PDB file of C-alpha atoms in Angstrom:
ATOM      1  CA  ALA A   1     -66.281-133.006 -98.984  1.00 77.00           C
ATOM      2  CA  GLN A   2     -62.675-132.304 -99.755  1.00 82.00           C
ATOM      3  CA  SER A   3     -61.031-132.766-103.149  1.00 89.00           C
ATOM      4  CA  VAL A   4     -57.885-131.941-105.078  1.00 93.00           C
ATOM      5  CA  THR A   5     -57.342-130.938-108.678  1.00 95.00           C
ATOM      6  CA  GLN A   6     -53.990-131.455-110.341  1.00 96.00           C
ATOM      7  CA  LEU A   7     -53.540-129.261-113.387  1.00 93.00           C
ATOM      8  CA  GLY A   8     -51.799-131.103-116.196  1.00 92.00           C
ATOM      9  CA  SER A   9     -51.777-134.864-116.444  1.00 94.00           C
ATOM     10  CA  HIS A  10     -48.320-134.766-118.009  1.00 96.00           C
ATOM     11  CA  VAL A  11     -45.475-132.305-117.518  1.00 97.00           C
ATOM     12  CA  SER A  12     -42.211-132.487-119.421  1.00 97.00           C
ATOM     13  CA  VAL A  13     -39.089-130.557-118.404  1.00 97.00           C
ATOM     14  CA  SER A  14     -35.452-130.541-119.418  1.00 97.00           C
ATOM     15  CA  GLU A  15     -32.845-131.850-117.035  1.00 97.00           C
ATOM     16  CA  GLY A  16     -31.736-128.971-114.814  1.00 97.00           C
ATOM     17  CA  ALA A  17     -34.908-126.949-115.379  1.00 98.00           C
ATOM     18  CA  LEU A  18     -37.442-125.895-112.774  1.00 98.00           C
ATOM     19  CA  VAL A  19     -40.137-128.413-111.898  1.00 98.00           C
ATOM     20  CA  LEU A  20     -43.598-127.024-111.085  1.00 98.00           C
ATOM     21  CA  LEU A  21     -46.514-129.380-110.480  1.00 98.00           C
ATOM     22  CA  ARG A  22     -49.812-127.712-109.642  1.00 98.00           C
ATOM     23  CA  CYS A  23     -52.355-128.748-107.035  1.00 97.00           C
ATOM     24  CA  ASN A  24     -55.489-126.932-105.917  1.00 96.00           C
ATOM     25  CA  TYR A  25     -57.625-128.200-103.085  1.00 94.00           C
ATOM     26  CA  SER A  26     -61.167-127.792-101.906  1.00 90.00           C
ATOM     27  CA  SER A  27     -61.964-128.196 -98.234  1.00 83.00           C
ATOM     28  CA  SER A  28     -64.517-126.683 -95.911  1.00 77.00           C
ATOM     29  CA  VAL A  29     -62.095-126.803 -92.992  1.00 79.00           C
ATOM     30  CA  PRO A  30     -58.327-126.364 -92.750  1.00 78.00           C
ATOM     31  CA  PRO A  31     -56.764-129.312 -94.515  1.00 86.00           C
ATOM     32  CA  TYR A  32     -53.725-131.485 -94.254  1.00 88.00           C
ATOM     33  CA  LEU A  33     -52.034-131.675 -97.664  1.00 91.00           C
ATOM     34  CA  PHE A  34     -49.616-134.231 -99.032  1.00 93.00           C
ATOM     35  CA  TRP A  35     -47.533-134.930-102.100  1.00 96.00           C
ATOM     36  CA  TYR A  36     -46.725-138.545-102.927  1.00 96.00           C
ATOM     37  CA  VAL A  37     -44.495-139.926-105.680  1.00 96.00           C
ATOM     38  CA  GLN A  38     -44.917-143.246-107.455  1.00 94.00           C
ATOM     39  CA  TYR A  39     -42.110-144.784-109.472  1.00 92.00           C
ATOM     40  CA  PRO A  40     -42.982-147.512-111.996  1.00 85.00           C
ATOM     41  CA  ASN A  41     -44.076-150.760-110.364  1.00 80.00           C
ATOM     42  CA  GLN A  42     -43.630-149.332-106.893  1.00 85.00           C
ATOM     43  CA  GLY A  43     -45.904-148.135-104.108  1.00 87.00           C
ATOM     44  CA  LEU A  44     -46.560-144.510-103.263  1.00 93.00           C
ATOM     45  CA  GLN A  45     -43.888-142.741-101.243  1.00 93.00           C
ATOM     46  CA  LEU A  46     -44.444-139.570 -99.241  1.00 93.00           C
ATOM     47  CA  LEU A  47     -42.536-136.552-100.563  1.00 95.00           C
ATOM     48  CA  LEU A  48     -43.770-133.965 -98.080  1.00 93.00           C
ATOM     49  CA  LYS A  49     -46.777-132.889 -96.035  1.00 90.00           C
ATOM     50  CA  TYR A  50     -48.398-129.725 -94.729  1.00 90.00           C
ATOM     51  CA  THR A  51     -49.993-130.008 -91.299  1.00 83.00           C
ATOM     52  CA  SER A  52     -50.718-126.369 -90.402  1.00 77.00           C
ATOM     53  CA  ALA A  53     -47.228-125.483 -89.219  1.00 76.00           C
ATOM     54  CA  ALA A  54     -44.906-123.667 -91.654  1.00 84.00           C
ATOM     55  CA  THR A  55     -46.534-122.816 -94.987  1.00 90.00           C
ATOM     56  CA  LEU A  56     -43.353-123.628 -96.922  1.00 94.00           C
ATOM     57  CA  VAL A  57     -42.685-127.322 -96.576  1.00 93.00           C
ATOM     58  CA  LYS A  58     -39.459-129.031 -97.569  1.00 95.00           C
ATOM     59  CA  GLY A  59     -39.464-132.673 -98.542  1.00 94.00           C
ATOM     60  CA  ILE A  60     -37.160-135.350 -99.780  1.00 94.00           C
ATOM     61  CA  ASN A  61     -35.068-135.226-102.957  1.00 93.00           C
ATOM     62  CA  GLY A  62     -34.986-131.416-103.030  1.00 96.00           C
ATOM     63  CA  PHE A  63     -38.736-130.918-103.458  1.00 97.00           C
ATOM     64  CA  GLU A  64     -40.737-128.294-101.629  1.00 97.00           C
ATOM     65  CA  ALA A  65     -44.305-127.005-101.619  1.00 97.00           C
ATOM     66  CA  GLU A  66     -45.993-123.863-100.394  1.00 95.00           C
ATOM     67  CA  PHE A  67     -49.445-123.783 -98.826  1.00 94.00           C
ATOM     68  CA  LYS A  68     -51.354-120.716-100.010  1.00 94.00           C
ATOM     69  CA  LYS A  69     -54.731-120.464 -98.321  1.00 91.00           C
ATOM     70  CA  SER A  70     -55.857-117.462-100.386  1.00 91.00           C
ATOM     71  CA  GLU A  71     -55.259-119.416-103.589  1.00 93.00           C
ATOM     72  CA  THR A  72     -56.253-122.831-102.157  1.00 93.00           C
ATOM     73  CA  SER A  73     -53.072-124.155-103.686  1.00 95.00           C
ATOM     74  CA  PHE A  74     -50.230-126.467-102.707  1.00 96.00           C
ATOM     75  CA  HIS A  75     -47.923-126.497-105.731  1.00 97.00           C
ATOM     76  CA  LEU A  76     -44.835-128.719-105.764  1.00 98.00           C
ATOM     77  CA  THR A  77     -41.520-127.327-106.975  1.00 98.00           C
ATOM     78  CA  LYS A  78     -37.909-128.354-107.432  1.00 98.00           C
ATOM     79  CA  PRO A  79     -35.290-125.892-108.664  1.00 97.00           C
ATOM     80  CA  SER A  80     -33.413-128.313-110.903  1.00 97.00           C
ATOM     81  CA  ALA A  81     -34.876-131.479-112.385  1.00 97.00           C
ATOM     82  CA  HIS A  82     -32.899-134.696-112.420  1.00 96.00           C
ATOM     83  CA  MET A  83     -33.503-137.704-114.639  1.00 96.00           C
ATOM     84  CA  SER A  84     -34.371-139.731-111.557  1.00 95.00           C
ATOM     85  CA  ASP A  85     -37.338-137.411-110.838  1.00 97.00           C
ATOM     86  CA  ALA A  86     -39.313-138.948-113.698  1.00 96.00           C
ATOM     87  CA  ALA A  87     -42.346-140.496-112.006  1.00 96.00           C
ATOM     88  CA  GLU A  88     -46.041-140.003-111.239  1.00 96.00           C
ATOM     89  CA  TYR A  89     -46.837-137.388-108.591  1.00 98.00           C
ATOM     90  CA  PHE A  90     -50.036-137.280-106.577  1.00 97.00           C
ATOM     91  CA  CYS A  91     -51.439-134.503-104.432  1.00 96.00           C
ATOM     92  CA  ALA A  92     -53.749-135.551-101.581  1.00 94.00           C
ATOM     93  CA  VAL A  93     -55.890-133.874 -98.933  1.00 91.00           C
ATOM     94  CA  SER A  94     -57.445-134.891 -95.647  1.00 85.00           C
ATOM     95  CA  LEU A  95     -59.292-133.048 -92.926  1.00 73.00           C
ATOM     96  CA  THR A  96     -57.247-131.932 -89.943  1.00 63.00           C
ATOM     97  CA  SER A  97     -59.446-133.981 -87.684  1.00 60.00           C
ATOM     98  CA  GLY A  98     -57.636-136.999 -89.062  1.00 59.00           C
ATOM     99  CA  ASN A  99     -60.887-138.907 -89.211  1.00 62.00           C
ATOM    100  CA  THR A 100     -61.150-139.008 -92.964  1.00 73.00           C
ATOM    101  CA  PRO A 101     -58.980-140.955 -95.395  1.00 85.00           C
ATOM    102  CA  LEU A 102     -56.751-139.196 -97.903  1.00 89.00           C
ATOM    103  CA  VAL A 103     -58.410-138.037-101.108  1.00 91.00           C
ATOM    104  CA  PHE A 104     -56.011-138.118-104.056  1.00 94.00           C
ATOM    105  CA  GLY A 105     -55.819-136.155-107.254  1.00 95.00           C
ATOM    106  CA  LYS A 106     -55.541-137.893-110.606  1.00 95.00           C
ATOM    107  CA  GLY A 107     -51.806-137.454-110.718  1.00 96.00           C
ATOM    108  CA  THR A 108     -49.253-135.720-112.916  1.00 97.00           C
ATOM    109  CA  ARG A 109     -46.686-137.697-114.834  1.00 97.00           C
ATOM    110  CA  LEU A 110     -43.334-135.931-114.896  1.00 97.00           C
ATOM    111  CA  SER A 111     -40.947-136.618-117.764  1.00 97.00           C
ATOM    112  CA  VAL A 112     -37.381-135.315-117.677  1.00 97.00           C
ATOM    113  CA  ILE A 113     -35.603-134.820-120.979  1.00 96.00           C
ATOM    114  CA  ALA A 114     -31.836-135.062-121.201  1.00 93.00           C
TER     115      ALA A 114
ATOM    116  CA  ASP B   1     -40.061-152.007 -89.463  1.00 55.00           C
ATOM    117  CA  THR B   2     -40.497-154.072 -92.601  1.00 75.00           C
ATOM    118  CA  GLY B   3     -43.033-151.786 -94.254  1.00 92.00           C
ATOM    119  CA  VAL B   4     -46.452-152.650 -95.637  1.00 95.00           C
ATOM    120  CA  SER B   5     -46.498-155.917 -97.538  1.00 96.00           C
ATOM    121  CA  GLN B   6     -49.145-157.172 -99.944  1.00 97.00           C
ATOM    122  CA  ASP B   7     -49.737-160.593-101.384  1.00 97.00           C
ATOM    123  CA  PRO B   8     -50.003-161.634-104.139  1.00 97.00           C
ATOM    124  CA  ARG B   9     -48.314-158.945-106.191  1.00 96.00           C
ATOM    125  CA  HIS B  10     -50.014-160.097-109.341  1.00 97.00           C
ATOM    126  CA  LYS B  11     -53.189-162.082-109.889  1.00 97.00           C
ATOM    127  CA  ILE B  12     -54.707-163.123-113.196  1.00 98.00           C
ATOM    128  CA  THR B  13     -58.153-164.658-112.999  1.00 97.00           C
ATOM    129  CA  LYS B  14     -61.105-165.457-115.184  1.00 97.00           C
ATOM    130  CA  ARG B  15     -64.308-163.503-114.967  1.00 97.00           C
ATOM    131  CA  GLY B  16     -66.626-164.907-112.334  1.00 97.00           C
ATOM    132  CA  GLN B  17     -63.885-166.267-110.085  1.00 98.00           C
ATOM    133  CA  ASN B  18     -63.253-165.080-106.520  1.00 98.00           C
ATOM    134  CA  VAL B  19     -59.955-163.520-105.498  1.00 98.00           C
ATOM    135  CA  THR B  20     -58.504-162.548-102.150  1.00 98.00           C
ATOM    136  CA  PHE B  21     -55.700-160.111-101.379  1.00 98.00           C
ATOM    137  CA  ARG B  22     -53.811-159.875 -98.128  1.00 98.00           C
ATOM    138  CA  CYS B  23     -52.176-156.872 -96.527  1.00 98.00           C
ATOM    139  CA  ASP B  24     -49.780-156.872 -93.593  1.00 97.00           C
ATOM    140  CA  PRO B  25     -49.413-153.325 -92.229  1.00 95.00           C
ATOM    141  CA  ILE B  26     -46.541-151.832 -90.280  1.00 93.00           C
ATOM    142  CA  SER B  27     -46.799-153.601 -86.951  1.00 90.00           C
ATOM    143  CA  GLU B  28     -47.526-150.647 -84.658  1.00 86.00           C
ATOM    144  CA  HIS B  29     -50.031-148.998 -87.005  1.00 89.00           C
ATOM    145  CA  ASN B  30     -53.656-149.214 -85.926  1.00 89.00           C
ATOM    146  CA  ARG B  31     -55.219-147.846 -89.127  1.00 91.00           C
ATOM    147  CA  LEU B  32     -55.329-149.792 -92.374  1.00 94.00           C
ATOM    148  CA  TYR B  33     -56.677-148.559 -95.703  1.00 94.00           C
ATOM    149  CA  TRP B  34     -57.571-150.124 -99.035  1.00 97.00           C
ATOM    150  CA  TYR B  35     -57.411-148.087-102.235  1.00 96.00           C
ATOM    151  CA  ARG B  36     -57.914-148.984-105.882  1.00 96.00           C
ATOM    152  CA  GLN B  37     -55.862-147.465-108.688  1.00 95.00           C
ATOM    153  CA  THR B  38     -56.595-147.784-112.390  1.00 93.00           C
ATOM    154  CA  LEU B  39     -54.347-146.682-115.218  1.00 88.00           C
ATOM    155  CA  GLY B  40     -53.958-142.944-115.392  1.00 84.00           C
ATOM    156  CA  GLN B  41     -55.906-142.313-112.208  1.00 89.00           C
ATOM    157  CA  GLY B  42     -55.038-141.526-108.633  1.00 93.00           C
ATOM    158  CA  PRO B  43     -55.782-143.968-105.842  1.00 95.00           C
ATOM    159  CA  GLU B  44     -59.491-144.172-104.998  1.00 95.00           C
ATOM    160  CA  PHE B  45     -60.491-144.901-101.431  1.00 94.00           C
ATOM    161  CA  LEU B  46     -62.333-148.172-100.813  1.00 96.00           C
ATOM    162  CA  THR B  47     -62.424-148.737 -97.054  1.00 95.00           C
ATOM    163  CA  TYR B  48     -60.471-148.384 -93.847  1.00 93.00           C
ATOM    164  CA  PHE B  49     -60.116-149.959 -90.425  1.00 93.00           C
ATOM    165  CA  GLN B  50     -59.099-148.717 -87.046  1.00 91.00           C
ATOM    166  CA  ASN B  51     -57.858-151.794 -85.259  1.00 91.00           C
ATOM    167  CA  GLU B  52     -60.463-154.458 -86.154  1.00 93.00           C
ATOM    168  CA  ALA B  53     -63.347-152.031 -86.711  1.00 93.00           C
ATOM    169  CA  GLN B  54     -64.268-151.101 -90.262  1.00 93.00           C
ATOM    170  CA  LEU B  55     -64.985-147.392 -89.955  1.00 90.00           C
ATOM    171  CA  GLU B  56     -65.883-146.345 -93.476  1.00 89.00           C
ATOM    172  CA  LYS B  57     -66.712-147.885 -96.829  1.00 91.00           C
ATOM    173  CA  SER B  58     -66.758-146.080-100.159  1.00 90.00           C
ATOM    174  CA  ARG B  59     -69.669-146.350-102.548  1.00 88.00           C
ATOM    175  CA  LEU B  60     -67.090-147.911-104.885  1.00 84.00           C
ATOM    176  CA  LEU B  61     -67.175-150.970-102.653  1.00 87.00           C
ATOM    177  CA  SER B  62     -70.012-152.989-104.162  1.00 89.00           C
ATOM    178  CA  ASP B  63     -71.625-155.995-102.505  1.00 93.00           C
ATOM    179  CA  ARG B  64     -69.108-158.216-104.268  1.00 96.00           C
ATOM    180  CA  PHE B  65     -66.300-156.689-102.234  1.00 96.00           C
ATOM    181  CA  SER B  66     -65.650-157.514 -98.603  1.00 96.00           C
ATOM    182  CA  ALA B  67     -62.777-156.564 -96.356  1.00 97.00           C
ATOM    183  CA  GLU B  68     -61.844-157.863 -92.936  1.00 96.00           C
ATOM    184  CA  ARG B  69     -59.246-157.214 -90.292  1.00 96.00           C
ATOM    185  CA  PRO B  70     -60.163-159.856 -87.734  1.00 91.00           C
ATOM    186  CA  LYS B  71     -57.463-159.356 -85.124  1.00 87.00           C
ATOM    187  CA  GLY B  72     -56.537-155.791 -85.873  1.00 85.00           C
ATOM    188  CA  SER B  73     -53.365-156.856 -87.621  1.00 91.00           C
ATOM    189  CA  PHE B  74     -53.424-158.114 -91.225  1.00 96.00           C
ATOM    190  CA  SER B  75     -56.372-157.486 -93.525  1.00 98.00           C
ATOM    191  CA  THR B  76     -57.944-159.291 -96.454  1.00 98.00           C
ATOM    192  CA  LEU B  77     -59.879-157.883 -99.390  1.00 98.00           C
ATOM    193  CA  GLU B  78     -62.057-160.386-101.217  1.00 97.00           C
ATOM    194  CA  ILE B  79     -63.726-159.820-104.554  1.00 97.00           C
ATOM    195  CA  GLN B  80     -66.449-162.288-105.474  1.00 97.00           C
ATOM    196  CA  ARG B  81     -67.623-163.020-109.011  1.00 97.00           C
ATOM    197  CA  THR B  82     -64.944-160.844-110.545  1.00 97.00           C
ATOM    198  CA  GLU B  83     -65.731-158.671-113.543  1.00 96.00           C
ATOM    199  CA  GLN B  84     -63.393-157.196-116.123  1.00 96.00           C
ATOM    200  CA  GLY B  85     -64.001-153.764-114.591  1.00 95.00           C
ATOM    201  CA  ASP B  86     -62.373-154.976-111.396  1.00 96.00           C
ATOM    202  CA  SER B  87     -59.000-155.057-113.134  1.00 97.00           C
ATOM    203  CA  ALA B  88     -56.857-152.576-111.230  1.00 96.00           C
ATOM    204  CA  MET B  89     -54.050-152.182-108.742  1.00 96.00           C
ATOM    205  CA  TYR B  90     -55.280-152.682-105.186  1.00 97.00           C
ATOM    206  CA  LEU B  91     -53.220-150.682-102.734  1.00 97.00           C
ATOM    207  CA  CYS B  92     -52.997-151.138 -99.005  1.00 97.00           C
ATOM    208  CA  ALA B  93     -51.728-148.472 -96.644  1.00 95.00           C
ATOM    209  CA  SER B  94     -51.354-148.112 -92.901  1.00 93.00           C
ATOM    210  CA  SER B  95     -50.977-145.255 -90.463  1.00 89.00           C
ATOM    211  CA  SER B  96     -50.946-144.531 -86.779  1.00 84.00           C
ATOM    212  CA  LEU B  97     -52.939-141.992 -84.880  1.00 73.00           C
ATOM    213  CA  THR B  98     -50.829-139.261 -83.390  1.00 66.00           C
ATOM    214  CA  ASP B  99     -51.095-138.453 -79.738  1.00 52.00           C
ATOM    215  CA  ARG B 100     -53.634-135.790 -80.690  1.00 55.00           C
ATOM    216  CA  GLY B 101     -55.822-138.427 -82.279  1.00 54.00           C
ATOM    217  CA  GLN B 102     -55.152-137.212 -85.791  1.00 58.00           C
ATOM    218  CA  GLY B 103     -54.428-139.580 -88.608  1.00 56.00           C
ATOM    219  CA  GLY B 104     -50.835-139.559 -89.711  1.00 69.00           C
ATOM    220  CA  GLU B 105     -49.314-140.008 -93.102  1.00 82.00           C
ATOM    221  CA  LEU B 106     -50.099-143.165 -95.015  1.00 89.00           C
ATOM    222  CA  PHE B 107     -47.433-145.766 -95.716  1.00 91.00           C
ATOM    223  CA  PHE B 108     -48.249-147.731 -98.845  1.00 94.00           C
ATOM    224  CA  GLY B 109     -47.466-151.244 -99.940  1.00 95.00           C
ATOM    225  CA  GLU B 110     -46.432-151.997-103.507  1.00 94.00           C
ATOM    226  CA  GLY B 111     -49.921-153.105-104.436  1.00 95.00           C
ATOM    227  CA  SER B 112     -51.626-156.189-105.804  1.00 97.00           C
ATOM    228  CA  ARG B 113     -52.332-156.019-109.520  1.00 96.00           C
ATOM    229  CA  LEU B 114     -55.505-157.814-110.599  1.00 98.00           C
ATOM    230  CA  THR B 115     -56.207-158.741-114.196  1.00 97.00           C
ATOM    231  CA  VAL B 116     -59.618-160.210-114.956  1.00 97.00           C
ATOM    232  CA  LEU B 117     -59.839-161.977-118.313  1.00 96.00           C
TER     233      LEU B 117
END
């Protein structure tokens, strides 16, 4: 069965600093990987996804993630944090067959300090 | 495309009562998912449908939970004899199969928050 582990339940960065949110996955077959963001009292919104094309994936709001098979990682980065990036971020995995639902990590809450 | 809508957004009930949540997916999406999210946790999969067929149910879905999607459009999630442990956000999501038969990204509704007193 596939799973994801998000390292750090809470990350705090200064405005303008690099954002790095860590995600490691476990899957017996090549996975699809996703990052979702959840703002307070809102539903989850897709930031970006990896579907076995380019290993460096660019998403919305300046975020990007790199799929590293050797490290089983899919870390999310943004060069310069903005106050509006404060939210909960979830990494998720599914099998490339598409016949299994997404499995989510526990999430990382990002705080941005002025 | 009006997005995934869920109703009600908030429900407060007393222990032992039954509650029902409704989800209207994006109209052309043939897959519909239910997840549960508790404070400080990621969404946990409950069940999903492809058209009207319920394809998978999580072990989290006890006998008190039942989900239906009778015409392959909207879905309902009913919880009977609610318990305080059922308090959570219930999320609905939909997706479409790509031409290659692979599940696409999930589009989530804003959720239905249940509080059991």
